[in-house]
PDB file of C-alpha atoms in Angstrom:
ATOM      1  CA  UNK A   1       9.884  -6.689  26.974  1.00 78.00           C
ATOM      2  CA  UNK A   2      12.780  -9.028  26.583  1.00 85.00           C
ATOM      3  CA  UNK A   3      16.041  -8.428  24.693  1.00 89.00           C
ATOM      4  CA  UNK A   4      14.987 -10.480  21.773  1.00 86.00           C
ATOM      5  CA  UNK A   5      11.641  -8.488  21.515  1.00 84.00           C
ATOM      6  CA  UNK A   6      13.075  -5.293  22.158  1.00 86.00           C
ATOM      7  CA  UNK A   7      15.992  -6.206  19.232  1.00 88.00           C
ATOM      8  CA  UNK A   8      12.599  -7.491  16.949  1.00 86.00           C
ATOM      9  CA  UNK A   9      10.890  -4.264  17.721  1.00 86.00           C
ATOM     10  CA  UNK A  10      14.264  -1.521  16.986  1.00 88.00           C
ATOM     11  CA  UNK A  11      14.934  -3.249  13.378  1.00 89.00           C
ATOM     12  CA  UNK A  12      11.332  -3.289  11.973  1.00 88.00           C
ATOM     13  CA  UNK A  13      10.906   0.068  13.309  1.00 88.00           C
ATOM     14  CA  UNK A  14      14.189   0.788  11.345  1.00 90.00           C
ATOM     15  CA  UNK A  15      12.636  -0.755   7.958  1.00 88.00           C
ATOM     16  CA  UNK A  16       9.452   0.649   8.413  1.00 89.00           C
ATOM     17  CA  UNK A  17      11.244   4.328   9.155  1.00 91.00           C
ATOM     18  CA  UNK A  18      13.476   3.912   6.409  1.00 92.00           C
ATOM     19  CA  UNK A  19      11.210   3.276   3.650  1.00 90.00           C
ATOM     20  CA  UNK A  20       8.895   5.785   5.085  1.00 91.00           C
ATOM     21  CA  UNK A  21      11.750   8.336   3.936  1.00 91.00           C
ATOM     22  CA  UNK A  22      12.763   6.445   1.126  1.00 90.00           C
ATOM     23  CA  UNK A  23       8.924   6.965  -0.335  1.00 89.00           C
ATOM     24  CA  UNK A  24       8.524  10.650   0.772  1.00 89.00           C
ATOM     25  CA  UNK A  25      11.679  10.884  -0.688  1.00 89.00           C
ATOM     26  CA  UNK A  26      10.727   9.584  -4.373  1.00 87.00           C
ATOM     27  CA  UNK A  27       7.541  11.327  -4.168  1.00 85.00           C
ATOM     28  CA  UNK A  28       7.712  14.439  -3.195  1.00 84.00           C
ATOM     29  CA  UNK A  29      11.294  15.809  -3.129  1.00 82.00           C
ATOM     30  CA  UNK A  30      12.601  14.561  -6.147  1.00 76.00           C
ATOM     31  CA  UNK A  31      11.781  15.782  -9.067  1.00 73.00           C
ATOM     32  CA  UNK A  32       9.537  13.933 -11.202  1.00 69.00           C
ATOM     33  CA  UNK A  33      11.344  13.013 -14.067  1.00 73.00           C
ATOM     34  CA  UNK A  34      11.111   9.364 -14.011  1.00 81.00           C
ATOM     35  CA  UNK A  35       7.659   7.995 -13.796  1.00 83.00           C
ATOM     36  CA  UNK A  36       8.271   4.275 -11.819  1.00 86.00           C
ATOM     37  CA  UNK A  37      10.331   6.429  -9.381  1.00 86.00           C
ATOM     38  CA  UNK A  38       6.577   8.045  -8.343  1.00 87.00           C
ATOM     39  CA  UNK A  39       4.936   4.737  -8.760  1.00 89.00           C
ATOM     40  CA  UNK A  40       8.305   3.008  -6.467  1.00 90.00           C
ATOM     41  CA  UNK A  41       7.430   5.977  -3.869  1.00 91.00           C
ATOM     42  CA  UNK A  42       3.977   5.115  -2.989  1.00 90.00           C
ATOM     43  CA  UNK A  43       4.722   1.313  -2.879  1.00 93.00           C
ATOM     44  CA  UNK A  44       7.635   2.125  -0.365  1.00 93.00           C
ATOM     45  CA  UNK A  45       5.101   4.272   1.307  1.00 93.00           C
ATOM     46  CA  UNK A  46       2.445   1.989   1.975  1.00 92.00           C
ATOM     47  CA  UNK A  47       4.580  -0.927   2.172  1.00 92.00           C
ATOM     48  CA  UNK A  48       6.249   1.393   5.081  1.00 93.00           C
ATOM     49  CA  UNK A  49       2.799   2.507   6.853  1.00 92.00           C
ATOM     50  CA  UNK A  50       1.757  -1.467   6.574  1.00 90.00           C
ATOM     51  CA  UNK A  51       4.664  -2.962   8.383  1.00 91.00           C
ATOM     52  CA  UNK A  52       4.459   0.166  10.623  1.00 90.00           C
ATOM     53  CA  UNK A  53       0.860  -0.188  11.674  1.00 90.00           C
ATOM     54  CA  UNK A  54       1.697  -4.061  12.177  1.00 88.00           C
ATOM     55  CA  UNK A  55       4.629  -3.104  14.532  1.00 88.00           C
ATOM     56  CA  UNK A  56       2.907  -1.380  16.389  1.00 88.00           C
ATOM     57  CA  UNK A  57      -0.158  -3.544  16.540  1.00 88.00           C
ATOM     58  CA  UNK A  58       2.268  -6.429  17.667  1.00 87.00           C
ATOM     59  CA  UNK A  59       3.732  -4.553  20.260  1.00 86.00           C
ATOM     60  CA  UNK A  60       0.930  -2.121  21.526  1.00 85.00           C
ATOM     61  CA  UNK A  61      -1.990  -4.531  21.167  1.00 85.00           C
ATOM     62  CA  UNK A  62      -4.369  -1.785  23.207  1.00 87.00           C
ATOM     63  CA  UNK A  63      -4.292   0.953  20.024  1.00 84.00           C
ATOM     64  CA  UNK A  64      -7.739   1.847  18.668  1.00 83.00           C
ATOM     65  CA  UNK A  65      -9.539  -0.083  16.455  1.00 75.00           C
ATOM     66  CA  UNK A  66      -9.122   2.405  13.597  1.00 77.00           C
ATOM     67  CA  UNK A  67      -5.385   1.854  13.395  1.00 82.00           C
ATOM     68  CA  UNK A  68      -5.922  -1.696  12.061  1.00 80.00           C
ATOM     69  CA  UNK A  69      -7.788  -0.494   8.976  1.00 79.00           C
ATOM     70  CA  UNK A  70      -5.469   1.916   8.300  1.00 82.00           C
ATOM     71  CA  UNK A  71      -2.672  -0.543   7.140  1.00 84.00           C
ATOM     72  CA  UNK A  72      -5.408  -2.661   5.403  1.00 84.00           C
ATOM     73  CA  UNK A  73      -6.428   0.318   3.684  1.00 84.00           C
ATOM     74  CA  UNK A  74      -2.576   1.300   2.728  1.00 88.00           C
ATOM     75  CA  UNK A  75      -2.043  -2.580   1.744  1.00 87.00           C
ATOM     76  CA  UNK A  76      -5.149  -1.952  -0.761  1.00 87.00           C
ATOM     77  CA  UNK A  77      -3.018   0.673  -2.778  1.00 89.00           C
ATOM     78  CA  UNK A  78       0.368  -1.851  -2.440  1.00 92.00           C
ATOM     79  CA  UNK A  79      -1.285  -4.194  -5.881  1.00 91.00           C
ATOM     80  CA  UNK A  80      -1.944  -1.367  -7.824  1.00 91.00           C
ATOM     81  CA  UNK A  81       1.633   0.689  -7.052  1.00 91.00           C
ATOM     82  CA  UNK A  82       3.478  -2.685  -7.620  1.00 92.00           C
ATOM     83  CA  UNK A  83       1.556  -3.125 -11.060  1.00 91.00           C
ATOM     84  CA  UNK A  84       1.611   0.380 -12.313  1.00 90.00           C
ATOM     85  CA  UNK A  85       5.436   0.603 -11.260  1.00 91.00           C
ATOM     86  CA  UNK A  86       6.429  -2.390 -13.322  1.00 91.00           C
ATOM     87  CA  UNK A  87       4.417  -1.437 -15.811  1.00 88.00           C
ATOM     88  CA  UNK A  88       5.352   1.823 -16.179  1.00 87.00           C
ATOM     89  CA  UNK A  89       8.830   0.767 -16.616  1.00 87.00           C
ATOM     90  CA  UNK A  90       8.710  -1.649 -19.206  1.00 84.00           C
ATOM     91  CA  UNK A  91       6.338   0.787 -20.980  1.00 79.00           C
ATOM     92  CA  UNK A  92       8.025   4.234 -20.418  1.00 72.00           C
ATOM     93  CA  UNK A  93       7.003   5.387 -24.027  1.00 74.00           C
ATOM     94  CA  UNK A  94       3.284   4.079 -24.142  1.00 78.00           C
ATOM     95  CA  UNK A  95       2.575   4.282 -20.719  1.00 79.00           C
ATOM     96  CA  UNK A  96      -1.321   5.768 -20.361  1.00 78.00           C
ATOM     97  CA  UNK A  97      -1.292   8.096 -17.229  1.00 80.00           C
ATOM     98  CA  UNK A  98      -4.462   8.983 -17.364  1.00 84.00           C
ATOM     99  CA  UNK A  99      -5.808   5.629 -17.684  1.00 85.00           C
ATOM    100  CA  UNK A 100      -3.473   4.863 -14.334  1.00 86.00           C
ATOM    101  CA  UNK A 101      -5.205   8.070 -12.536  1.00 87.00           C
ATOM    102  CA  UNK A 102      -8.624   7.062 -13.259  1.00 90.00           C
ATOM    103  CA  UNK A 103      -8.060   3.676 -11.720  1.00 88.00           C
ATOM    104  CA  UNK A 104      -6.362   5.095  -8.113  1.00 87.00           C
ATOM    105  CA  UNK A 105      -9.458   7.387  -8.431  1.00 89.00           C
ATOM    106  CA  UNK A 106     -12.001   4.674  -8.565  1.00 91.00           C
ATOM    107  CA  UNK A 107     -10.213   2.915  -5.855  1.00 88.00           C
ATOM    108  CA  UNK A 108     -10.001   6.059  -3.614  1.00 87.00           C
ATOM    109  CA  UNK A 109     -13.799   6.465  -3.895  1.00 91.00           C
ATOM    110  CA  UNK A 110     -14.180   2.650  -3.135  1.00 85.00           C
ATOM    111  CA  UNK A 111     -11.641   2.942  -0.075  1.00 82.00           C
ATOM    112  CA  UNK A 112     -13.392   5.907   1.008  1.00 82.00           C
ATOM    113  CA  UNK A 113     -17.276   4.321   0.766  1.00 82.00           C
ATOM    114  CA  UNK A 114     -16.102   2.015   2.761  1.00 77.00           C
ATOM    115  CA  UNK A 115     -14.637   3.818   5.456  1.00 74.00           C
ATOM    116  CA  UNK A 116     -17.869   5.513   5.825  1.00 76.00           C
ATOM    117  CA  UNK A 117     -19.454   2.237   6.064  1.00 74.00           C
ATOM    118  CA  UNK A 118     -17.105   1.236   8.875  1.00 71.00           C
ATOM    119  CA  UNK A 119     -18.505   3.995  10.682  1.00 69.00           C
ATOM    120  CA  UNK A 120     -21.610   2.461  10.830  1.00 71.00           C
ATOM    121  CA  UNK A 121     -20.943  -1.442  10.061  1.00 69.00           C
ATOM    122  CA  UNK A 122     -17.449  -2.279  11.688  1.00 68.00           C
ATOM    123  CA  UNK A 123     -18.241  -5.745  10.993  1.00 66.00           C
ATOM    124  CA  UNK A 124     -18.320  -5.066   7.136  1.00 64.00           C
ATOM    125  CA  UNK A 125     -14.810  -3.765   7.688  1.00 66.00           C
ATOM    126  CA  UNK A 126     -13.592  -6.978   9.832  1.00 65.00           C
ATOM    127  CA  UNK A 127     -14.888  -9.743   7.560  1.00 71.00           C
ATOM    128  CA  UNK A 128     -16.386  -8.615   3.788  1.00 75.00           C
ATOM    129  CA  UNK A 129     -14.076  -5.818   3.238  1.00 78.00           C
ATOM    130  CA  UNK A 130     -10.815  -7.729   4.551  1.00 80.00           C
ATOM    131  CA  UNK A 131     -11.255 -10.219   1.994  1.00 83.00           C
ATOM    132  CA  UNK A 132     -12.026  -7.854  -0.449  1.00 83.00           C
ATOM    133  CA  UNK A 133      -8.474  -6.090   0.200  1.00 85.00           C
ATOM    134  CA  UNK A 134      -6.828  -9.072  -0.364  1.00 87.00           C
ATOM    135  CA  UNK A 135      -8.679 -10.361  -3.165  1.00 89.00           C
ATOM    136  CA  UNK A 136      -7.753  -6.817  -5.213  1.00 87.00           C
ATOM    137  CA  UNK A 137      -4.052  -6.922  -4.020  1.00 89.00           C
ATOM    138  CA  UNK A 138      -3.876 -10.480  -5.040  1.00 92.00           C
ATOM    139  CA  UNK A 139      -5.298 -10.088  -8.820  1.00 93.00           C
ATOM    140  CA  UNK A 140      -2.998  -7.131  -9.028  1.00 92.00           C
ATOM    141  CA  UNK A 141      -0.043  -8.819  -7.831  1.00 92.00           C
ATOM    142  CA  UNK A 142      -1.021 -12.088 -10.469  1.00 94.00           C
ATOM    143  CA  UNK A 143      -1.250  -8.864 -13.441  1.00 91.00           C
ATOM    144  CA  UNK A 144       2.406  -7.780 -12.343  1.00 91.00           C
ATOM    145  CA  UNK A 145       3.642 -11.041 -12.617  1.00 92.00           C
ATOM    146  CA  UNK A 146       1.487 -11.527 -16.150  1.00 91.00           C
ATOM    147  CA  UNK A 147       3.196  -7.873 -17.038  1.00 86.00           C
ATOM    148  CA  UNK A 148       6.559  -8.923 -16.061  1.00 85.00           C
ATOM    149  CA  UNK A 149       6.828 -12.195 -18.095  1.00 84.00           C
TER     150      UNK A 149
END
């Protein structure tokens, strides 16, 4: 590796470390008191294990296949965290929790369907579900931006 790589790799491992802590940080350490600080953990999270996973794709392009699908599969939760965390705090007094867990819930069991599926069909994965991913993290990022205004 050359300097400039070497430099490229040390600071996103930095950002990706950091908000690794910063999320386990929010979510499970500190009390919860304050719901967007739960919904600002799991965003940092899987913000964190996205540009982690892509660091290390970049760098190390010989990992398993599997690793790949793992930051898709945290970048599926990103929409929903972003939504429900700017939601949650412009709506601290009428926020619905429950209506908030049924939804992860439902995407869990989707996530996890599919990761059966990839078992099986690892072109379903590559090319259907990849769009899918995007398509869900895109409409929730357009309903955070429809929340926020």
């Amino acid at each position: 590796m050359t300097f400039g790589q070497q430099m490229l790799f040390f600071f996103s491992a930095v950002g990706a470390f950091n908000g690794l802590l910063l999320g386990i940080y929010l979510l499970f350490v500190k009390k919860l008191k304050y719901i967007p600080d739960f919904f600002l953990g799991l965003l940092l999270l899987m913000l964190s294990l996205r540009v982690g996973i892509s660091v290390g794709i970049y760098f190390y392009p010989d990992l398993p296949r599997l690793i790949p699908h793992l930051g898709l599969s945290a970048l599926f939760f990103t929409g929903p965290a972003l939504y429900f965390y700017v939601k949650s705090s412009f709506q601290q007094e009428h926020f619905d929790l429950k209506n908030c867990r049924r939804l992860f819930g439902v995407l869990t069991l989707i996530l996890g369907i599919v990761g059966l599926l990839y078992l099986f069909f690892p072109v379903t994965w590559d090319h259907y579900f990849g769009t899918f991913i995007y398509t869900v993290w895109s409409i929730f990022v357009f309903l955070t931006v429809y929340q926020y205004y």
